[in-house]
Every structure is written in C-alpha cells, then in structure tokens.
Short mmCIF file of C-alpha atoms in Angstrom, two decimals:
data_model
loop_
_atom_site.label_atom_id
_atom_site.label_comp_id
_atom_site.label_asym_id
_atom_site.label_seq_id
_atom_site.Cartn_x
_atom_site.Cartn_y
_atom_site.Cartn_z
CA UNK A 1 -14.35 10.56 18.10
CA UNK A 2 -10.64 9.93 18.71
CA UNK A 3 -7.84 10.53 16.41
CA UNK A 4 -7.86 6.69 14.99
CA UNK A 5 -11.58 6.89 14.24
CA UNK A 6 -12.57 7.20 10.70
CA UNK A 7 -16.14 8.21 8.91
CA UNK A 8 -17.69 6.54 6.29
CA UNK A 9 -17.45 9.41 4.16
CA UNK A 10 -13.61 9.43 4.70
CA UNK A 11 -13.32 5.79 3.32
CA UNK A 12 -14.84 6.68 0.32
CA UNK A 13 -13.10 5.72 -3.09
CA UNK A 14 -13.38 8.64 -5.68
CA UNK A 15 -13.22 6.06 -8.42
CA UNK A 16 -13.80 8.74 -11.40
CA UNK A 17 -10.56 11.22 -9.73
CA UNK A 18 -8.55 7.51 -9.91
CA UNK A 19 -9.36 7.40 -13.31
CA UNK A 20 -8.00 10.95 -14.14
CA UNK A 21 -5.24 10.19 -12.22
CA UNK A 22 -4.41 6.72 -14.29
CA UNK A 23 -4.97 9.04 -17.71
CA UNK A 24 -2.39 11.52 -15.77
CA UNK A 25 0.30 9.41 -15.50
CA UNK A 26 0.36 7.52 -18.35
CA UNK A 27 0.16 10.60 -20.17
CA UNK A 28 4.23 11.17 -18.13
CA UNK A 29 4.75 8.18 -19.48
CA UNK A 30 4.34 8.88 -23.03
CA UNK A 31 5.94 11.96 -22.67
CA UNK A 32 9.16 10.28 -21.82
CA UNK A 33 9.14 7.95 -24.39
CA UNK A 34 10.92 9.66 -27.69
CA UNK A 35 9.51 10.18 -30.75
CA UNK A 36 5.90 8.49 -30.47
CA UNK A 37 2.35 9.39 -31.63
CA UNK A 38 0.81 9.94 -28.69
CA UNK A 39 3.34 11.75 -27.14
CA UNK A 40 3.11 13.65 -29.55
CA UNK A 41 -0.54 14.61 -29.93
CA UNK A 42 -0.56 15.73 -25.90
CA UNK A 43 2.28 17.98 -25.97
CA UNK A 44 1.52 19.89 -22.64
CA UNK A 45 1.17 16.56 -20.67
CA UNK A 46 3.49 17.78 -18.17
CA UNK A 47 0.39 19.72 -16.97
CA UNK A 48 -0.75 16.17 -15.56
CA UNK A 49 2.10 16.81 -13.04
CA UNK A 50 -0.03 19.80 -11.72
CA UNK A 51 -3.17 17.98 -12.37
CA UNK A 52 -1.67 15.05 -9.39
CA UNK A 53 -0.57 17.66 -7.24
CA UNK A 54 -4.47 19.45 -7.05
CA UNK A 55 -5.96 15.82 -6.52
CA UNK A 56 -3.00 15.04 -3.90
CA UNK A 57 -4.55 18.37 -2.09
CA UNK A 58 -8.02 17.20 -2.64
CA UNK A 59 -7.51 13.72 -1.84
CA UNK A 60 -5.34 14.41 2.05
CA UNK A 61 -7.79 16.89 2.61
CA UNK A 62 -10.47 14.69 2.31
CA UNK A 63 -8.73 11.93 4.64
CA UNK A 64 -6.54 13.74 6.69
CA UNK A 65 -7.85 17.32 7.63
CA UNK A 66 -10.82 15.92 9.96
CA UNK A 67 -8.34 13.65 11.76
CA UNK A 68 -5.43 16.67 12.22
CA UNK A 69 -7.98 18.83 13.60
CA UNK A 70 -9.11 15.93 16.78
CA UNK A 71 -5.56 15.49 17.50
CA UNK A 72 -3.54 13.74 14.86
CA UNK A 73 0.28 14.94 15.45
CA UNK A 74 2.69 16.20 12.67
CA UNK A 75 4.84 13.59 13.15
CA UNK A 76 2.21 10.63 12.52
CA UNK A 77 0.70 12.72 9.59
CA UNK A 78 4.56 12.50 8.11
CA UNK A 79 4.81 9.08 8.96
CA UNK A 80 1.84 8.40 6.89
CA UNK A 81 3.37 9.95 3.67
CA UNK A 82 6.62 8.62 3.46
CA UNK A 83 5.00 5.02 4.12
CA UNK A 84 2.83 5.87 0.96
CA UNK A 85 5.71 7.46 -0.48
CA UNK A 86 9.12 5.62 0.08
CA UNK A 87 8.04 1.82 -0.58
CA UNK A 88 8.00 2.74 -4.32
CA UNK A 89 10.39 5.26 -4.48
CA UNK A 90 13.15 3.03 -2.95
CA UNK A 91 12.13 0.19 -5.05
CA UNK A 92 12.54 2.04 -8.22
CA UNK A 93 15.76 3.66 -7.15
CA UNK A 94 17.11 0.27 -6.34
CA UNK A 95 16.03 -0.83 -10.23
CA UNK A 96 17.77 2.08 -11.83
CA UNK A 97 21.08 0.89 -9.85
CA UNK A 98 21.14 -2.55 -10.35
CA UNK A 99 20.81 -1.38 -14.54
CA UNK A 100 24.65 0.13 -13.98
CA UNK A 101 25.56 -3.35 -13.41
CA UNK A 102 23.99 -5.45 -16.43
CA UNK A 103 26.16 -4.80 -20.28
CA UNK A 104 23.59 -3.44 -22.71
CA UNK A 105 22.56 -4.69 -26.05
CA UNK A 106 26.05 -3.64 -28.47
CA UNK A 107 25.80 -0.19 -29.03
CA UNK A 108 22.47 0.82 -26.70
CA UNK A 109 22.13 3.23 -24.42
CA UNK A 110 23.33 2.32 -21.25
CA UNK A 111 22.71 5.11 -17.82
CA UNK A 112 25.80 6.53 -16.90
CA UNK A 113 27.17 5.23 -13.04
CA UNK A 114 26.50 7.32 -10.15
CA UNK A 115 28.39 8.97 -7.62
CA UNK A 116 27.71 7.32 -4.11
CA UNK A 117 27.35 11.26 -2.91
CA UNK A 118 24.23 11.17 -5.60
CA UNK A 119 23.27 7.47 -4.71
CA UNK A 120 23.18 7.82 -0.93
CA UNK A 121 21.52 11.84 -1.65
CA UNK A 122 18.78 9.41 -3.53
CA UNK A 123 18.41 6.44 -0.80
CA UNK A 124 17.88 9.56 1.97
CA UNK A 125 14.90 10.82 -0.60
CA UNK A 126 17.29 14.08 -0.79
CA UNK A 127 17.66 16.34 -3.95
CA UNK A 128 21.15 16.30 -5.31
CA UNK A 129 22.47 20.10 -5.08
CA UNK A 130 25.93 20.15 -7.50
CA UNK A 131 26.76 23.77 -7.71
CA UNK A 132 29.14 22.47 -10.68
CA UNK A 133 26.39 20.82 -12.80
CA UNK A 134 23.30 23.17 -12.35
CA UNK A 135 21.83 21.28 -15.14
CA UNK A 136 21.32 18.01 -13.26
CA UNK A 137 18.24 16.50 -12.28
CA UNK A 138 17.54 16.76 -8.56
CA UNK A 139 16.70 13.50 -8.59
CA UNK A 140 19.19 11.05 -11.00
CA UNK A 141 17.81 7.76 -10.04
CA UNK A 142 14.10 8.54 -10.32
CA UNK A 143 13.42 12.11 -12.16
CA UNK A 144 9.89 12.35 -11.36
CA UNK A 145 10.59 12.46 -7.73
CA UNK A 146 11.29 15.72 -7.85
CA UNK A 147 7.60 16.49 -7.55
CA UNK A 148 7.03 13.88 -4.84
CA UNK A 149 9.82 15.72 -3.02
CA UNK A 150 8.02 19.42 -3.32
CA UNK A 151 4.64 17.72 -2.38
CA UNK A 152 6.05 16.50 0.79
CA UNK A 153 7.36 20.07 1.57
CA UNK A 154 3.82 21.19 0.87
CA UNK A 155 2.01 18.20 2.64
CA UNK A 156 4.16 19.36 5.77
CA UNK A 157 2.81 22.84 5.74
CA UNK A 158 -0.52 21.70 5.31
CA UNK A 159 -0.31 19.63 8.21
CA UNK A 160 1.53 22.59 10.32
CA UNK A 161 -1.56 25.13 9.53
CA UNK A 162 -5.00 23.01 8.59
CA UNK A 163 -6.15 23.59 12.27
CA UNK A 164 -5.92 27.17 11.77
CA UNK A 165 -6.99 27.01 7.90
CA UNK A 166 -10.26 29.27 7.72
CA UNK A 167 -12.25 30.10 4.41
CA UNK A 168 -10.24 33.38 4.61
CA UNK A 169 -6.80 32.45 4.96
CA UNK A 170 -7.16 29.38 2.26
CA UNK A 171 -8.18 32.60 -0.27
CA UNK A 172 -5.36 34.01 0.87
CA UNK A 173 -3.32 31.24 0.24
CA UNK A 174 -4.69 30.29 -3.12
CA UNK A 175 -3.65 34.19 -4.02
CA UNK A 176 -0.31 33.58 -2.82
CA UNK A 177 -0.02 30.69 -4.83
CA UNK A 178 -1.66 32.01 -8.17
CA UNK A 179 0.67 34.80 -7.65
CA UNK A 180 3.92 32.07 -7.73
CA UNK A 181 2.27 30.26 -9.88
CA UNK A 182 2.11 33.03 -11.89
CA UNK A 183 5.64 34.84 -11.49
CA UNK A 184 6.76 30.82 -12.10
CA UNK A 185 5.78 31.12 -15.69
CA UNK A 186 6.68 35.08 -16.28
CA UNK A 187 10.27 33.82 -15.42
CA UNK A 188 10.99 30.79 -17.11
CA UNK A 189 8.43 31.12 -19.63
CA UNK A 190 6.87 27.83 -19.27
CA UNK A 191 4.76 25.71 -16.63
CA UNK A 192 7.33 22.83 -17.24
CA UNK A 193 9.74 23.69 -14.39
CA UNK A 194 10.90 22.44 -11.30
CA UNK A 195 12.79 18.93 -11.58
CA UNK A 196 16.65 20.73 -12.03
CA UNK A 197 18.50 22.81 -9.87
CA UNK A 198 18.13 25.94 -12.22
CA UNK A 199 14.34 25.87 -12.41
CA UNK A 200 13.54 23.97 -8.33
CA UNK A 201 11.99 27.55 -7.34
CA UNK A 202 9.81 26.70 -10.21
CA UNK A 203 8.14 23.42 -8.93
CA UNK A 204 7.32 24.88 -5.47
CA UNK A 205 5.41 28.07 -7.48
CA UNK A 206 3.39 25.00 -9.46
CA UNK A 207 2.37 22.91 -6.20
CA UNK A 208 2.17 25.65 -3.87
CA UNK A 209 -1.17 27.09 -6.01
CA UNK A 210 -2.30 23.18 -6.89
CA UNK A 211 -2.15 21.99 -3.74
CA UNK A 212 -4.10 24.27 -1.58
CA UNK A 213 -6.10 24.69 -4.67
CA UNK A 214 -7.26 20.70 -4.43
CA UNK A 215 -8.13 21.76 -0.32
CA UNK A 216 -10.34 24.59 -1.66
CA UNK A 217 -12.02 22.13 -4.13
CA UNK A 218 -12.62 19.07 -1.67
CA UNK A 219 -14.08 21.98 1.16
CA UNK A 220 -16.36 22.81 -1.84
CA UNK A 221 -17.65 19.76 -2.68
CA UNK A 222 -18.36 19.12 0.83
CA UNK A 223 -20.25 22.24 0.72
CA UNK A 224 -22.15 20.65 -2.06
CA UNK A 225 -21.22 24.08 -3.45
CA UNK A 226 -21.66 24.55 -7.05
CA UNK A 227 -24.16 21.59 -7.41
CA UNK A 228 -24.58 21.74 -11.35
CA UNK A 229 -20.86 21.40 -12.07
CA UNK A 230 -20.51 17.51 -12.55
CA UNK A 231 -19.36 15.61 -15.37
CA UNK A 232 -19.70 11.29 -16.39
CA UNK A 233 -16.83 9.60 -15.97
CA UNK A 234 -16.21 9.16 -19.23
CA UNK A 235 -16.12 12.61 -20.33
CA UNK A 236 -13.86 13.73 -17.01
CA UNK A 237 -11.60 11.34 -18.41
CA UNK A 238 -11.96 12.30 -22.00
CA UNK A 239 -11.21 15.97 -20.84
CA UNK A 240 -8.10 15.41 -19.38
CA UNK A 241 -6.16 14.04 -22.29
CA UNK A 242 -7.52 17.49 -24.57
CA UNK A 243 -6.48 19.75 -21.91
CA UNK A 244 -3.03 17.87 -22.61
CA UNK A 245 -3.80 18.05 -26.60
CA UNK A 246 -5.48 21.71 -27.22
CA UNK A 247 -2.65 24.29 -27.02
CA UNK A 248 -2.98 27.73 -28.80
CA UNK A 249 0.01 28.32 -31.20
CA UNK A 250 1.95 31.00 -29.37
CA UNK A 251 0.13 31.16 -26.26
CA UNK A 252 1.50 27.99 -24.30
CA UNK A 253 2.18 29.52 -20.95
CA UNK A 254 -1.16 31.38 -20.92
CA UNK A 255 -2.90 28.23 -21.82
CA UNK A 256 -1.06 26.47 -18.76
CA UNK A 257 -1.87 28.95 -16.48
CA UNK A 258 -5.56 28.84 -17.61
CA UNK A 259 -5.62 25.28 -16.89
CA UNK A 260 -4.33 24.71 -13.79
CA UNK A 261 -6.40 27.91 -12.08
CA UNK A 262 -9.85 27.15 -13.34
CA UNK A 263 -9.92 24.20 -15.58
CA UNK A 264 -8.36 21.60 -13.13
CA UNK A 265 -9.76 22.75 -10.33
CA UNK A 266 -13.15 22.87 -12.10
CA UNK A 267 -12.95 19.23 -13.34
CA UNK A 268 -11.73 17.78 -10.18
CA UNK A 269 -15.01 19.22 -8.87
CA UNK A 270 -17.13 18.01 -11.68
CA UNK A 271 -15.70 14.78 -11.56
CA UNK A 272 -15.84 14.34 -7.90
CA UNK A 273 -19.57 13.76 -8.12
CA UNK A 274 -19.95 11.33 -10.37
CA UNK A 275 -19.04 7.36 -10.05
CA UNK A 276 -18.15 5.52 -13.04
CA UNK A 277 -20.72 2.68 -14.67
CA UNK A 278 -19.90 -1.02 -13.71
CA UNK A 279 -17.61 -1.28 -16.85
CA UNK A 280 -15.42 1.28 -16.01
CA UNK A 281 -15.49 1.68 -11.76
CA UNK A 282 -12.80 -1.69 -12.40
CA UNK A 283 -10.54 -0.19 -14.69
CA UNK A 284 -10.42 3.22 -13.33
CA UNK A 285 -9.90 1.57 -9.72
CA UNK A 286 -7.31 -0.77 -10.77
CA UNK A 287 -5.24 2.49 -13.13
CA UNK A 288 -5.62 4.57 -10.34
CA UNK A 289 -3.95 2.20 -7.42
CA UNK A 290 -1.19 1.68 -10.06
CA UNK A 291 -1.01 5.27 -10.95
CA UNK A 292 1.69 6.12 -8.49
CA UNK A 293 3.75 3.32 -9.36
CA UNK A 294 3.54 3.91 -12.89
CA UNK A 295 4.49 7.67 -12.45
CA UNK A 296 7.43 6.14 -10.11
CA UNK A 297 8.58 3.40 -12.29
CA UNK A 298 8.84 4.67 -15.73
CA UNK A 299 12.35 5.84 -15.87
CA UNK A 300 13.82 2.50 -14.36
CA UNK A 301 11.81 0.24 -16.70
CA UNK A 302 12.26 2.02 -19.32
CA UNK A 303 16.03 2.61 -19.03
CA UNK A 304 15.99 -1.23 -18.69
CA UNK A 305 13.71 -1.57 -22.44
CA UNK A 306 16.46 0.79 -23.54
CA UNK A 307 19.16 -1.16 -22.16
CA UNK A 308 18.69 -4.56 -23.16
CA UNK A 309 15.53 -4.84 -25.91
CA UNK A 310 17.24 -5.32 -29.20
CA UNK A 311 14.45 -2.90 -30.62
CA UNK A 312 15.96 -0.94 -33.92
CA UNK A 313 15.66 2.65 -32.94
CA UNK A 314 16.71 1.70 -29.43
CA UNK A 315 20.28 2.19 -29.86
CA UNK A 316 20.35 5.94 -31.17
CA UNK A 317 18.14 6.72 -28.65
CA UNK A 318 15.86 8.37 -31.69
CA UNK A 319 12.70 6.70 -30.19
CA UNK A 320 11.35 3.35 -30.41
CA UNK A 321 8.28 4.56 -32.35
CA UNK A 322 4.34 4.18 -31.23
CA UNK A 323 4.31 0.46 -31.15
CA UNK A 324 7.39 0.28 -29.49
CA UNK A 325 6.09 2.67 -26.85
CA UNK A 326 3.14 0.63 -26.22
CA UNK A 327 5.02 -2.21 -25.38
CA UNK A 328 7.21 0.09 -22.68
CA UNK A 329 3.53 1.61 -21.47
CA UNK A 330 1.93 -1.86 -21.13
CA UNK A 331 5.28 -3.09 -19.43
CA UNK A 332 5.15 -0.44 -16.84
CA UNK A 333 1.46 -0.48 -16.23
CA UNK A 334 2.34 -4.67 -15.63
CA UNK A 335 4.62 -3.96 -13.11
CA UNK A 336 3.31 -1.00 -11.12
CA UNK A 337 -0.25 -3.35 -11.04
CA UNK A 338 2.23 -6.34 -10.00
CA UNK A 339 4.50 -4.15 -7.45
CA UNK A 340 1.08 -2.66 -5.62
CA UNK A 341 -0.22 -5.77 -4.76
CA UNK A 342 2.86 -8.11 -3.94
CA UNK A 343 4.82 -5.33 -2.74
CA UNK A 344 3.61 -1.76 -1.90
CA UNK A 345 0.67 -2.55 -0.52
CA UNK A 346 1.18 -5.57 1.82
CA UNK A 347 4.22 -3.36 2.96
CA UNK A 348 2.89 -0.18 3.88
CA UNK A 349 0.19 -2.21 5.90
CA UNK A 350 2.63 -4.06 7.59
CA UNK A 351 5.00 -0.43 7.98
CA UNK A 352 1.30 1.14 9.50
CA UNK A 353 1.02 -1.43 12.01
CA UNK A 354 4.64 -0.94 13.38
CA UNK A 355 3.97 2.56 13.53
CA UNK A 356 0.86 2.31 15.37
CA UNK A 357 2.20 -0.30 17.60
CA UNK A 358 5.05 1.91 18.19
CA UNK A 359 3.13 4.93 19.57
CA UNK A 360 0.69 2.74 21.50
CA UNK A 361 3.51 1.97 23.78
CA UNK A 362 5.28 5.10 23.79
CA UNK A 363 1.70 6.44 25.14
CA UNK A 364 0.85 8.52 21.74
CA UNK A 365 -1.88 8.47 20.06
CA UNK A 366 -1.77 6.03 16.83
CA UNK A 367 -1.52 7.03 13.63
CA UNK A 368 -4.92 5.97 11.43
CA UNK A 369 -4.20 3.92 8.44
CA UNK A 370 -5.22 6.46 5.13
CA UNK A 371 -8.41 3.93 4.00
CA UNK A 372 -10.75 4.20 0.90
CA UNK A 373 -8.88 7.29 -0.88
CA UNK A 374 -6.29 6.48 -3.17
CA UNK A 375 -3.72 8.95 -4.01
CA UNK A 376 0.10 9.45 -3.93
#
C-alpha cells in the first residue's frame, strides 16, 4: 500500500466513542456556565478534558499509526492536525474579538480588551507567557485551547516515535505518564490543572498518561484483547456523566486518578465494541462531529449571551440559572452543528486538497485526508 491508501477498517466511525465525546463536552459546557443544576450535579466534569485527550490517542492511533509507519512524514501528519485544529480555533478567537467591539446590555458583563501582544500570541495558536500576571489563562481568547495546545505537543511526539513504539516501550511510556500524572495531582492537589501559567506543567502530566493511554487501548482492541469488556451504547454514555457525578467526600484527587488510569481507559474499550441502535447512531454521530466545536465555542458564545441577553442574573455575573443555561447549551450546540457543516468541514477539505496538491508537485508524498474517525 502507499502512504495515501486507506483500509476499510481505518474509515470506520466509532459512533458510540462520538457519543461519549458529545456527553464530554457538553459536560465543559455546563461547567462554565455559573450557578446551574447540572453543573452542579457533575462536579468533576473537568475529568471529560482527560476523557478527550484518551479518545484523541485512541482515535489518531487508529487512523494515523498504520499510515506513519508506510511512510507518512512528520510534517504532513502536522499538517493534518492543525487543519482539524485551526479552522475552529481561529473562528472562535475571531468571535471573542469582535465582542470587545459591541456595548453590552447597561450594567452586563462585558470581556475586558486585549493586548495585541496577547491577540497576535492567540492568532499564532501560541500560549500567552506574562511573567507579571502568572494567573492568566494561556489562552485569553479561547480558554479551552489550552488543552488543544498540549495535545498538539503530544500528537507531535507520537508522530516522532510510533515507528519505533513496541508493546514494551508503550508500558514504559504509560508508567512515565501515570507517574506525571500522578506527581501532577500530589502537587497541586487536584486533576484540574493545566490551562494557567502557574499550573501548565500540570496539563502536560494529564495528557502525557491519557494520550498514550488511548494508543494502548485502540492496540488492544485490535488485539480483540479483553473480549468480554463491552458495554451498549447507552450505558457507555450513561457512565460517563456518573464518573463526572460520583465523587467521594474527601477523596477527590484519588477518585480522579482512579478514573482516568482504569476507568476511562476501560470504557473507551468497552464502548469501542459496541454500535449504537438506529435511534441513537444519528444523534451520537451528529454530537460527536459538533463536539469539537462545542468544546471550542463555548466561551465566545457565551461571553456574547452574557454580553447582550437582557437575562436577570446576567449582569452580576451570579449565573443565569438551569433554564438559562439550557438556552446557552442549545445555542452553542446550534452553532458548532451550523459552523461544521457550512464552515469547518467544507474548509478543511478544501485546506487537504491544497496540501496534497502542494506535495504532489514538490515530489512528496501526499498527505491522506483523516476519513471515517471523528475526533479533535
């Protein structure tokens, strides 16, 4: 086969890991919202943060590790992540700029205006260091990209090593990483790490583990090892939000720890095998291809609900309450469905093509479009 050839088995569509994904991320979502039930009842939903990076793992694995290993180059592989990547990321930083511009509603929160040192930092997809403000997110336009920022750091060294990525040096690996992962949560007591400058060490110990940890789980369910550990869609699904629920009074960072060694990994595995009935394969397919956008697009949309909505609790910031956040959920999940069909999608085909055309007549190979696997 040549490096632009792809399997059958590569283009398949995991449609029970997209619906774990879609519970993941609007899980964020509620997080971010103040002061609303659900939020609420899934206190540890940052875990869903760890949860994307061990299906990102699983998922490039499972599309990208055959093609590395018949000649894909570094530089294509790249090229194939920031064209998932960017579209999105740009998009929403461009949102959360244009918001500086518009008055808000008398007396609502309004973001504060940006350096251009930050806003050009942001537009480069480079963390802001401020050795002044330590506190800052890395990321001011778009605070989840923090995590998109150490997967790509990850996804690089993945790429560097996969040829030379035995049974024995993954274990290794995955001990290195348990052992961040690990020393991550000894030091800052908590899981929920890595998105400011004080804590950035923290977010490479929680994807370094994950991430390797979703290559271990896709080489196993190749292997068909394990074959008893599966799960129905439904209850996959229904698992995730309790492992975002179930926390042990006093024993948080144990319980975090515990999930995202053995339960994750576990249920990515379980859940792997099984394909949702006919009334769910839709949803799940539809949540999942949006899940990236909504995890990208929360912050800017709901700065703008914030900014302008003349919604009672709005101004104090003191939360908008659970109806209120349902309307800001539904109006993100509307516009990441909207933005990955008019917009991400048509233009990360038509980015793939240039890129392919590009190395076809400098005399490289071409980079294969990433088909049938959705993921971030």
């Amino acid at each position: 086969m040549t490096a632009g050839t792809t399997t059958a088995d590569q283009r398949r569509t995991f449609h029970t890991l997209d619906g774990l994904r879609g519970v993941a991320a609007l899980a964020v979502v509620f997080r971010h919202i103040p002061e609303n039930a659900i939020g609420n009842w899934t206190p540890e939903s940052y875990l869903a943060v760890d949860l994307f990076f061990l299906l990102s793992g699983f998922v490039l694995a499972h599309a990208y590790e055959a093609r590395l290993a018949r000649g894909m180059t570094i530089v294509d592989f790249c090229a194939a992540r920031l064209i998932r990547l960017y579209p999105l990321y740009i998009l929403a930083s461009l949102i959360t700029l244009l918001i500086v511009f518009v008055p808000a509603m008398p007396g609502h929160y309004h973001p504060p205006g940006r350096s251009l040192r930050t806003i050009v930092l942001a537009l480069l997809f480079v963390p802001t260091i401020d050795p002044s403000q330590p506190d800052t997110a890395l990321f001011p336009l778009v605070g989840p990209a923090w995590s998109l920022f150490a997967e790509l750091v990850v996804n690089l060294v993945f790429a560097a090593i996969v040829t030379r990525l035995d049974r024995w040096r993954l274990a290794l690996l995955l001990v290195a990483g348990e052992a961040m992962l690990i020393a991550t949560a000894l030091y800052f007591q908590s899981i929920d790490v890595g998105y400011t400058q004080t804590n950035i060490l923290g977010g490479f110990g929680r994807v370094s583990f994950a991430f390797f940890a979703g290559v271990a789980v896709n080489r196993l369910w190749k292997a068909d090892a394990l074959p008893w550990l599966r799960l129905p869609a439904w209850a996959a699904v229904a698992a995730v939000a309790l492992t975002f629920h179930c926390v042990p009074d006093g024993h948080e960072t144990l319980y975090d720890v515990a999930m995202i060694m053995v339960a994750f990994p576990a249920l990515v595995l379980a859940s792997a095998r099984s394909q949702p009935g006919r009334w769910l394969a839709r949803p799940f397919a539809l949540l999942g291809g949006a899940s990236y956008g909504i995890y990208v697009l929360q912050n800017p949309i709901d700065q703008w609900f914030e900014t302008l909505v003349p919604w009672a609790l709005v101004p104090t910031y003191s939360g908008t309450g659970t109806l209120g956040a349902l309307a800001v959920a539904a109006a993100i999940v509307a516009v990441a469905l909207v933005c990955d069909r008019t917009y991400d999608l048509p233009l990360r085909r038509a980015l793939t093509r240039r890129w392919r055309n590009r190395t076809i007549a400098t005399g490289d190979r071409p980079a294969p479009a990433s088909r049938g696997v959705s993921g971030r």
